[in-house]
Amino acid sequence: MTPLLAIDDLAVEFPAHGGAVRAVDGVSLRVARGEILGVVGESGSGKSVTALSVLRLVRPPGRVVRGSVRFAGEDLLTLPAARLRRIRGHRIAMIFQDPMTALNPVVPVGAQIAEAIRLHQPRLGRAAVRSRVLELMARVGIADPEGRRGRHPHEFSGGMRQRAMIAMALANEPDLLIADEPTTALDVTSQAQVLDLLDTARRESGASALLITHDLGVIAELADRVAVMYAGRVVEHGDVHAIFTTPRHPYTRALLASRPGCRPTGSLRPIGGSPPTATAPPSGCAFEPRCALSAGRGVCRTDRPGPVTVAAGHQSACHFHEELA
């Protein structure tokens, strides 16, 4: 089956003193129609930059230096700007991790949702747009839509602002939702409500989703497949059940072991050390300095492992993945 979204060999760089930082380095991902692909990893692993690259939202001087991002057969990285604007917010919608900075602070929330509708459905009249705004606000659980549509973002709680962002994302019934850390800075109750809302909205619309998060609990609850990122690369990729029950990369195992309630066996253990410096990446496996499996094995320091199929639909970028079976 042809995937709805196909990212191939994506590389993104940012200039730095004395050179360039490769924030994303050869990422390849697929999202099928109707599925949720979860992308997980520590802060700085390249998750958000990958998501922003899909819609060409990486701000200069950052730039995509290699790869393609094909959506329904069209390469988004080479599309004319006018064609891309017709896709953004219409066929692909993005939910950003901080709604307070994503929403315009001086424009009422209802007006911002209405703007998203008018941009892609210019033939709708004022009454139809207003009705659609109220319908969307009610759909995402914002109480008293009529009274709140004229309120500004600062008059909404964090959870309500995120609901308004979801309403904007759903306004034009997109084929693909990109959610970048949608529960960041929310309390536990609001997190659960937002996640349930996202899942319900996706199922009702039949949309696919690319879910970016560092929270393995969110991935376990919502995702169909999982891509684990480390230092700008995908180190493991597979079905959510396989990733959680039989992880075949040391970093994935370390992530699971460091989370309460999300570990395969043993007690809670932090991951020792720190991620590699982006300005001086290692020549071999980026996880080697923190990996117990690499002790005394020079190949981990000198050779970068490529993805290897370890089971049907399951890949790992580890020289010694067989020892984790």
Tab-separated table of C-alpha atoms in Angstrom:
chain	number	residue	atom	x	y	z
A	1	MET	CA	0.000	0.000	0.000
A	2	THR	CA	1.303	3.449	-0.934
A	3	PRO	CA	1.846	5.437	2.284
A	4	LEU	CA	0.096	8.758	2.781
A	5	LEU	CA	3.366	10.301	4.016
A	6	ALA	CA	6.818	9.046	3.025
A	7	ILE	CA	9.936	10.704	4.436
A	8	ASP	CA	13.157	9.477	2.814
A	9	ASP	CA	16.737	10.160	3.915
A	10	LEU	CA	15.849	13.545	5.427
A	11	ALA	CA	18.754	15.659	6.672
A	12	VAL	CA	18.446	19.106	8.271
A	13	GLU	CA	21.305	21.396	9.275
A	14	PHE	CA	21.701	24.550	11.346
A	15	PRO	CA	24.784	26.761	11.105
A	16	ALA	CA	27.057	26.836	14.127
A	17	HIS	CA	30.412	28.339	15.023
A	18	GLY	CA	33.005	26.592	12.899
A	19	GLY	CA	30.579	24.456	10.918
A	20	ALA	CA	27.047	23.105	10.857
A	21	VAL	CA	24.905	21.062	13.242
A	22	ARG	CA	23.100	18.113	11.666
A	23	ALA	CA	19.890	18.068	13.726
A	24	VAL	CA	18.266	15.391	11.551
A	25	ASP	CA	20.521	12.913	9.795
A	26	GLY	CA	19.061	10.479	7.283
A	27	VAL	CA	15.580	9.968	8.735
A	28	SER	CA	13.156	7.760	6.783
A	29	LEU	CA	9.573	7.228	7.964
A	30	ARG	CA	6.241	6.044	6.585
A	31	VAL	CA	2.698	6.899	7.720
A	32	ALA	CA	-0.093	4.792	6.240
A	33	ARG	CA	-3.635	6.043	5.805
A	34	GLY	CA	-5.566	5.889	9.068
A	35	GLU	CA	-2.634	4.985	11.318
A	36	ILE	CA	-0.767	6.776	14.094
A	37	LEU	CA	3.021	6.766	13.904
A	38	GLY	CA	4.614	7.749	17.207
A	39	VAL	CA	8.071	9.332	17.198
A	40	VAL	CA	9.789	9.178	20.572
A	41	GLY	CA	13.160	10.175	21.996
A	42	GLU	CA	14.930	12.483	24.426
A	43	SER	CA	14.892	16.257	24.016
A	44	GLY	CA	17.254	17.203	21.199
A	45	SER	CA	16.890	13.916	19.335
A	46	GLY	CA	15.461	15.627	16.236
A	47	LYS	CA	11.761	14.817	16.660
A	48	SER	CA	10.354	18.340	16.347
A	49	VAL	CA	12.723	19.339	13.535
A	50	THR	CA	11.562	16.290	11.589
A	51	ALA	CA	7.921	17.303	12.109
A	52	LEU	CA	8.560	20.929	11.117
A	53	SER	CA	10.430	19.808	7.995
A	54	VAL	CA	7.339	18.029	6.677
A	55	LEU	CA	5.610	21.403	6.171
A	56	ARG	CA	8.802	23.352	5.419
A	57	LEU	CA	8.503	25.248	8.682
A	58	VAL	CA	12.185	25.026	9.656
A	59	ARG	CA	13.193	28.657	9.933
A	60	PRO	CA	16.326	29.976	8.216
A	61	PRO	CA	19.216	29.717	8.671
A	62	GLY	CA	18.184	26.092	9.272
A	63	ARG	CA	17.710	24.184	6.024
A	64	VAL	CA	16.936	20.782	4.591
A	65	VAL	CA	20.120	19.590	2.896
A	66	ARG	CA	18.986	16.184	1.678
A	67	GLY	CA	15.986	13.939	1.250
A	68	SER	CA	12.348	14.056	0.220
A	69	VAL	CA	8.972	14.342	1.959
A	70	ARG	CA	6.217	12.903	-0.218
A	71	PHE	CA	2.577	13.447	0.719
A	72	ALA	CA	-0.005	11.673	-1.439
A	73	GLY	CA	2.662	11.406	-4.129
A	74	GLU	CA	3.823	15.046	-4.090
A	75	ASP	CA	7.237	16.054	-2.765
A	76	LEU	CA	6.471	18.834	-0.273
A	77	LEU	CA	10.084	20.008	-0.263
A	78	THR	CA	9.983	20.990	-3.935
A	79	LEU	CA	6.395	22.215	-4.298
A	80	PRO	CA	5.809	25.844	-5.318
A	81	ALA	CA	4.953	28.018	-2.312
A	82	ALA	CA	1.391	28.658	-3.513
A	83	ARG	CA	0.658	24.926	-3.804
A	84	LEU	CA	2.185	24.250	-0.383
A	85	ARG	CA	-0.030	26.920	1.214
A	86	ARG	CA	-3.095	25.082	-0.091
A	87	ILE	CA	-1.924	21.913	1.675
A	88	ARG	CA	-0.861	23.458	4.988
A	89	GLY	CA	-3.787	23.732	7.348
A	90	HIS	CA	-6.036	21.946	4.879
A	91	ARG	CA	-4.809	18.457	4.001
A	92	ILE	CA	-2.052	18.515	6.644
A	93	ALA	CA	-2.604	20.271	9.972
A	94	MET	CA	-0.129	20.762	12.792
A	95	ILE	CA	-0.776	20.979	16.525
A	96	PHE	CA	2.152	22.750	18.175
A	97	GLN	CA	3.470	21.958	21.627
A	98	ASP	CA	2.997	25.444	23.103
A	99	PRO	CA	-0.413	26.900	22.219
A	100	MET	CA	0.363	30.152	24.052
A	101	THR	CA	3.056	31.003	21.501
A	102	ALA	CA	1.287	29.354	18.545
A	103	LEU	CA	-1.924	31.363	19.055
A	104	ASN	CA	-1.970	35.092	18.309
A	105	PRO	CA	-2.322	36.758	21.744
A	106	VAL	CA	-4.230	39.809	20.458
A	107	VAL	CA	-6.815	38.025	18.286
A	108	PRO	CA	-9.878	36.297	19.786
A	109	VAL	CA	-9.726	32.512	19.682
A	110	GLY	CA	-12.893	32.230	17.619
A	111	ALA	CA	-11.504	34.629	15.021
A	112	GLN	CA	-8.335	32.539	14.710
A	113	ILE	CA	-10.356	29.373	14.080
A	114	ALA	CA	-12.491	31.281	11.573
A	115	GLU	CA	-9.372	32.481	9.750
A	116	ALA	CA	-8.223	28.878	9.255
A	117	ILE	CA	-11.604	28.062	7.703
A	118	ARG	CA	-11.808	31.122	5.441
A	119	LEU	CA	-8.289	30.609	4.123
A	120	HIS	CA	-9.138	27.209	2.659
A	121	GLN	CA	-12.908	27.536	2.165
A	122	PRO	CA	-13.288	31.082	0.801
A	123	ARG	CA	-16.766	30.437	-0.596
A	124	LEU	CA	-18.309	29.946	2.841
A	125	GLY	CA	-20.397	32.873	4.026
A	126	ARG	CA	-19.984	34.623	7.358
A	127	ALA	CA	-22.891	32.787	8.990
A	128	ALA	CA	-21.591	29.392	7.831
A	129	VAL	CA	-18.090	30.137	9.137
A	130	ARG	CA	-19.473	31.283	12.500
A	131	SER	CA	-21.579	28.129	12.757
A	132	ARG	CA	-18.546	25.974	11.931
A	133	VAL	CA	-16.434	27.746	14.585
A	134	LEU	CA	-19.064	27.097	17.263
A	135	GLU	CA	-19.386	23.477	16.127
A	136	LEU	CA	-15.615	22.933	16.331
A	137	MET	CA	-15.303	24.566	19.748
A	138	ALA	CA	-18.090	22.371	21.096
A	139	ARG	CA	-16.570	19.302	19.466
A	140	VAL	CA	-13.264	19.762	21.277
A	141	GLY	CA	-14.977	20.303	24.616
A	142	ILE	CA	-14.783	24.085	25.033
A	143	ALA	CA	-17.789	24.970	27.184
A	144	ASP	CA	-20.072	27.849	26.140
A	145	PRO	CA	-18.623	28.309	22.606
A	146	GLU	CA	-20.822	31.335	21.938
A	147	GLY	CA	-19.514	33.138	24.996
A	148	ARG	CA	-15.899	32.060	24.593
A	149	ARG	CA	-15.324	32.592	20.881
A	150	GLY	CA	-14.666	36.286	21.535
A	151	ARG	CA	-12.172	35.589	24.347
A	152	HIS	CA	-8.408	35.960	23.893
A	153	PRO	CA	-5.876	33.142	24.474
A	154	HIS	CA	-4.757	34.517	27.854
A	155	GLU	CA	-8.332	34.065	29.098
A	156	PHE	CA	-8.139	30.309	28.427
A	157	SER	CA	-6.388	27.706	30.589
A	158	GLY	CA	-3.517	25.712	29.098
A	159	GLY	CA	-5.799	22.769	28.384
A	160	MET	CA	-8.412	24.994	26.761
A	161	ARG	CA	-5.767	26.678	24.578
A	162	GLN	CA	-4.639	23.269	23.388
A	163	ARG	CA	-8.269	22.381	22.618
A	164	ALA	CA	-8.526	25.566	20.553
A	165	MET	CA	-5.393	24.505	18.633
A	166	ILE	CA	-6.973	21.119	17.958
A	167	ALA	CA	-10.156	22.843	16.756
A	168	MET	CA	-8.068	24.885	14.296
A	169	ALA	CA	-6.287	21.733	13.122
A	170	LEU	CA	-9.587	19.938	12.513
A	171	ALA	CA	-11.279	22.923	10.863
A	172	ASN	CA	-10.677	21.710	7.294
A	173	GLU	CA	-10.851	17.966	7.935
A	174	PRO	CA	-7.174	17.175	7.187
A	175	ASP	CA	-5.865	13.852	5.929
A	176	LEU	CA	-2.829	14.054	8.235
A	177	LEU	CA	-2.465	15.493	11.736
A	178	ILE	CA	0.997	16.304	13.052
A	179	ALA	CA	0.958	16.661	16.839
A	180	ASP	CA	4.225	17.965	18.308
A	181	GLU	CA	4.288	17.266	22.055
A	182	PRO	CA	0.557	18.089	22.377
A	183	THR	CA	0.468	17.531	26.155
A	184	THR	CA	3.556	19.543	27.154
A	185	ALA	CA	3.031	21.698	30.289
A	186	LEU	CA	-0.486	20.329	30.906
A	187	ASP	CA	-1.581	18.761	34.181
A	188	VAL	CA	-2.318	15.045	34.220
A	189	THR	CA	-6.091	15.465	33.904
A	190	SER	CA	-5.774	17.861	30.964
A	191	GLN	CA	-3.243	15.553	29.313
A	192	ALA	CA	-5.663	12.634	29.442
A	193	GLN	CA	-8.506	14.771	28.096
A	194	VAL	CA	-6.438	16.161	25.220
A	195	LEU	CA	-5.146	12.716	24.233
A	196	ASP	CA	-8.637	11.248	24.306
A	197	LEU	CA	-9.870	14.160	22.199
A	198	LEU	CA	-7.079	13.688	19.657
A	199	ASP	CA	-7.748	9.989	19.343
A	200	THR	CA	-11.507	10.457	19.026
A	201	ALA	CA	-11.145	13.229	16.436
A	202	ARG	CA	-8.692	11.163	14.399
A	203	ARG	CA	-10.933	8.095	14.420
A	204	GLU	CA	-14.037	10.079	13.481
A	205	SER	CA	-12.307	11.811	10.587
A	206	GLY	CA	-10.208	8.845	9.442
A	207	ALA	CA	-7.086	11.016	9.465
A	208	SER	CA	-3.575	9.669	9.860
A	209	ALA	CA	-1.350	11.109	12.585
A	210	LEU	CA	2.327	11.735	13.229
A	211	LEU	CA	2.606	11.977	17.016
A	212	ILE	CA	5.820	13.510	18.372
A	213	THR	CA	6.480	12.987	22.074
A	214	HIS	CA	9.026	12.044	24.716
A	215	ASP	CA	6.316	10.289	26.736
A	216	LEU	CA	6.314	6.531	26.229
A	217	GLY	CA	2.976	6.260	28.020
A	218	VAL	CA	1.357	8.390	25.306
A	219	ILE	CA	2.939	6.204	22.629
A	220	ALA	CA	1.727	2.998	24.289
A	221	GLU	CA	-1.814	4.352	24.493
A	222	LEU	CA	-2.252	5.816	21.016
A	223	ALA	CA	0.343	4.702	18.466
A	224	ASP	CA	0.145	1.853	15.976
A	225	ARG	CA	3.848	1.973	15.115
A	226	VAL	CA	6.825	3.644	16.785
A	227	ALA	CA	10.044	5.256	15.572
A	228	VAL	CA	12.687	5.772	18.258
A	229	MET	CA	15.072	8.660	17.544
A	230	TYR	CA	18.493	9.362	19.023
A	231	ALA	CA	20.958	12.093	17.973
A	232	GLY	CA	19.043	12.917	14.814
A	233	ARG	CA	18.622	9.331	13.572
A	234	VAL	CA	15.979	6.613	13.797
A	235	VAL	CA	17.578	3.803	15.828
A	236	GLU	CA	14.556	1.493	16.037
A	237	HIS	CA	11.275	1.292	14.190
A	238	GLY	CA	8.435	-1.165	14.510
A	239	ASP	CA	4.992	-2.154	15.716
A	240	VAL	CA	4.135	-0.621	19.105
A	241	HIS	CA	3.700	-4.060	20.697
A	242	ALA	CA	7.089	-5.258	19.441
A	243	ILE	CA	8.875	-2.098	20.579
A	244	PHE	CA	7.473	-2.366	24.104
A	245	THR	CA	7.791	-6.128	24.556
A	246	THR	CA	10.905	-7.039	22.529
A	247	PRO	CA	12.988	-3.872	21.978
A	248	ARG	CA	16.054	-4.608	19.835
A	249	HIS	CA	18.139	-1.490	20.417
A	250	PRO	CA	19.972	-0.642	23.681
A	251	TYR	CA	18.633	2.921	23.645
A	252	THR	CA	15.028	1.766	23.379
A	253	ARG	CA	15.617	-0.633	26.265
A	254	ALA	CA	17.184	2.156	28.291
A	255	LEU	CA	14.201	4.444	27.638
A	256	LEU	CA	11.758	1.762	28.729
A	257	ALA	CA	13.780	0.972	31.843
A	258	SER	CA	13.890	4.646	32.842
A	259	ARG	CA	10.118	5.065	32.868
A	260	PRO	CA	7.930	3.877	35.753
A	261	GLY	CA	5.352	1.414	34.514
A	262	CYS	CA	6.853	1.278	31.016
A	263	ARG	CA	9.796	-1.069	31.471
A	264	PRO	CA	10.050	-4.692	30.312
A	265	THR	CA	11.783	-6.026	33.444
A	266	GLY	CA	13.805	-4.869	36.421
A	267	SER	CA	13.782	-1.700	38.516
A	268	LEU	CA	13.684	1.929	37.419
A	269	ARG	CA	17.077	2.946	36.005
A	270	PRO	CA	18.206	6.313	34.615
A	271	ILE	CA	20.226	6.474	31.394
A	272	GLY	CA	23.800	7.330	32.313
A	273	GLY	CA	25.820	9.976	30.503
A	274	SER	CA	24.577	12.582	28.039
A	275	PRO	CA	23.667	12.663	24.346
A	276	PRO	CA	26.578	13.442	22.003
A	277	THR	CA	27.501	17.019	21.186
A	278	ALA	CA	25.772	18.026	17.978
A	279	THR	CA	28.786	20.017	16.759
A	280	ALA	CA	31.097	17.002	17.114
A	281	PRO	CA	29.097	13.824	16.443
A	282	PRO	CA	30.846	10.469	16.896
A	283	SER	CA	32.001	8.568	13.822
A	284	GLY	CA	30.434	5.335	15.026
A	285	CYS	CA	27.233	4.641	16.929
A	286	ALA	CA	26.008	7.818	18.646
A	287	PHE	CA	24.780	5.816	21.657
A	288	GLU	CA	28.112	4.009	22.165
A	289	PRO	CA	29.381	6.147	25.118
A	290	ARG	CA	26.206	5.350	27.099
A	291	CYS	CA	25.729	1.745	25.989
A	292	ALA	CA	26.686	-1.216	28.183
A	293	LEU	CA	26.437	-3.554	25.207
A	294	SER	CA	29.269	-1.760	23.391
A	295	ALA	CA	31.877	-2.197	26.147
A	296	GLY	CA	35.178	-3.368	24.656
A	297	ARG	CA	33.800	-3.477	21.113
A	298	GLY	CA	35.674	-1.154	18.794
A	299	VAL	CA	33.205	-1.467	15.925
A	300	CYS	CA	30.678	0.591	17.894
A	301	ARG	CA	33.158	3.482	18.073
A	302	THR	CA	34.238	3.355	14.436
A	303	ASP	CA	31.283	2.127	12.343
A	304	ARG	CA	27.834	3.703	12.277
A	305	PRO	CA	25.239	0.893	12.237
A	306	GLY	CA	22.566	1.016	9.572
A	307	PRO	CA	18.990	-0.193	10.025
A	308	VAL	CA	18.632	-3.976	9.870
A	309	THR	CA	15.355	-5.881	9.678
A	310	VAL	CA	15.150	-7.997	12.838
A	311	ALA	CA	11.560	-9.213	12.363
A	312	ALA	CA	8.645	-8.481	10.059
A	313	GLY	CA	8.150	-4.711	10.101
A	314	HIS	CA	10.778	-4.257	12.835
A	315	GLN	CA	14.155	-2.575	12.256
A	316	SER	CA	17.088	-1.815	14.544
A	317	ALA	CA	20.284	0.177	13.969
A	318	CYS	CA	22.544	-1.800	16.318
A	319	HIS	CA	25.581	-3.955	15.509
A	320	PHE	CA	24.605	-6.436	18.218
A	321	HIS	CA	20.820	-6.480	18.006
A	322	GLU	CA	20.836	-10.289	17.997
A	323	GLU	CA	22.046	-10.272	21.594
A	324	LEU	CA	18.848	-8.464	22.593
A	325	ALA	CA	16.510	-11.050	21.080
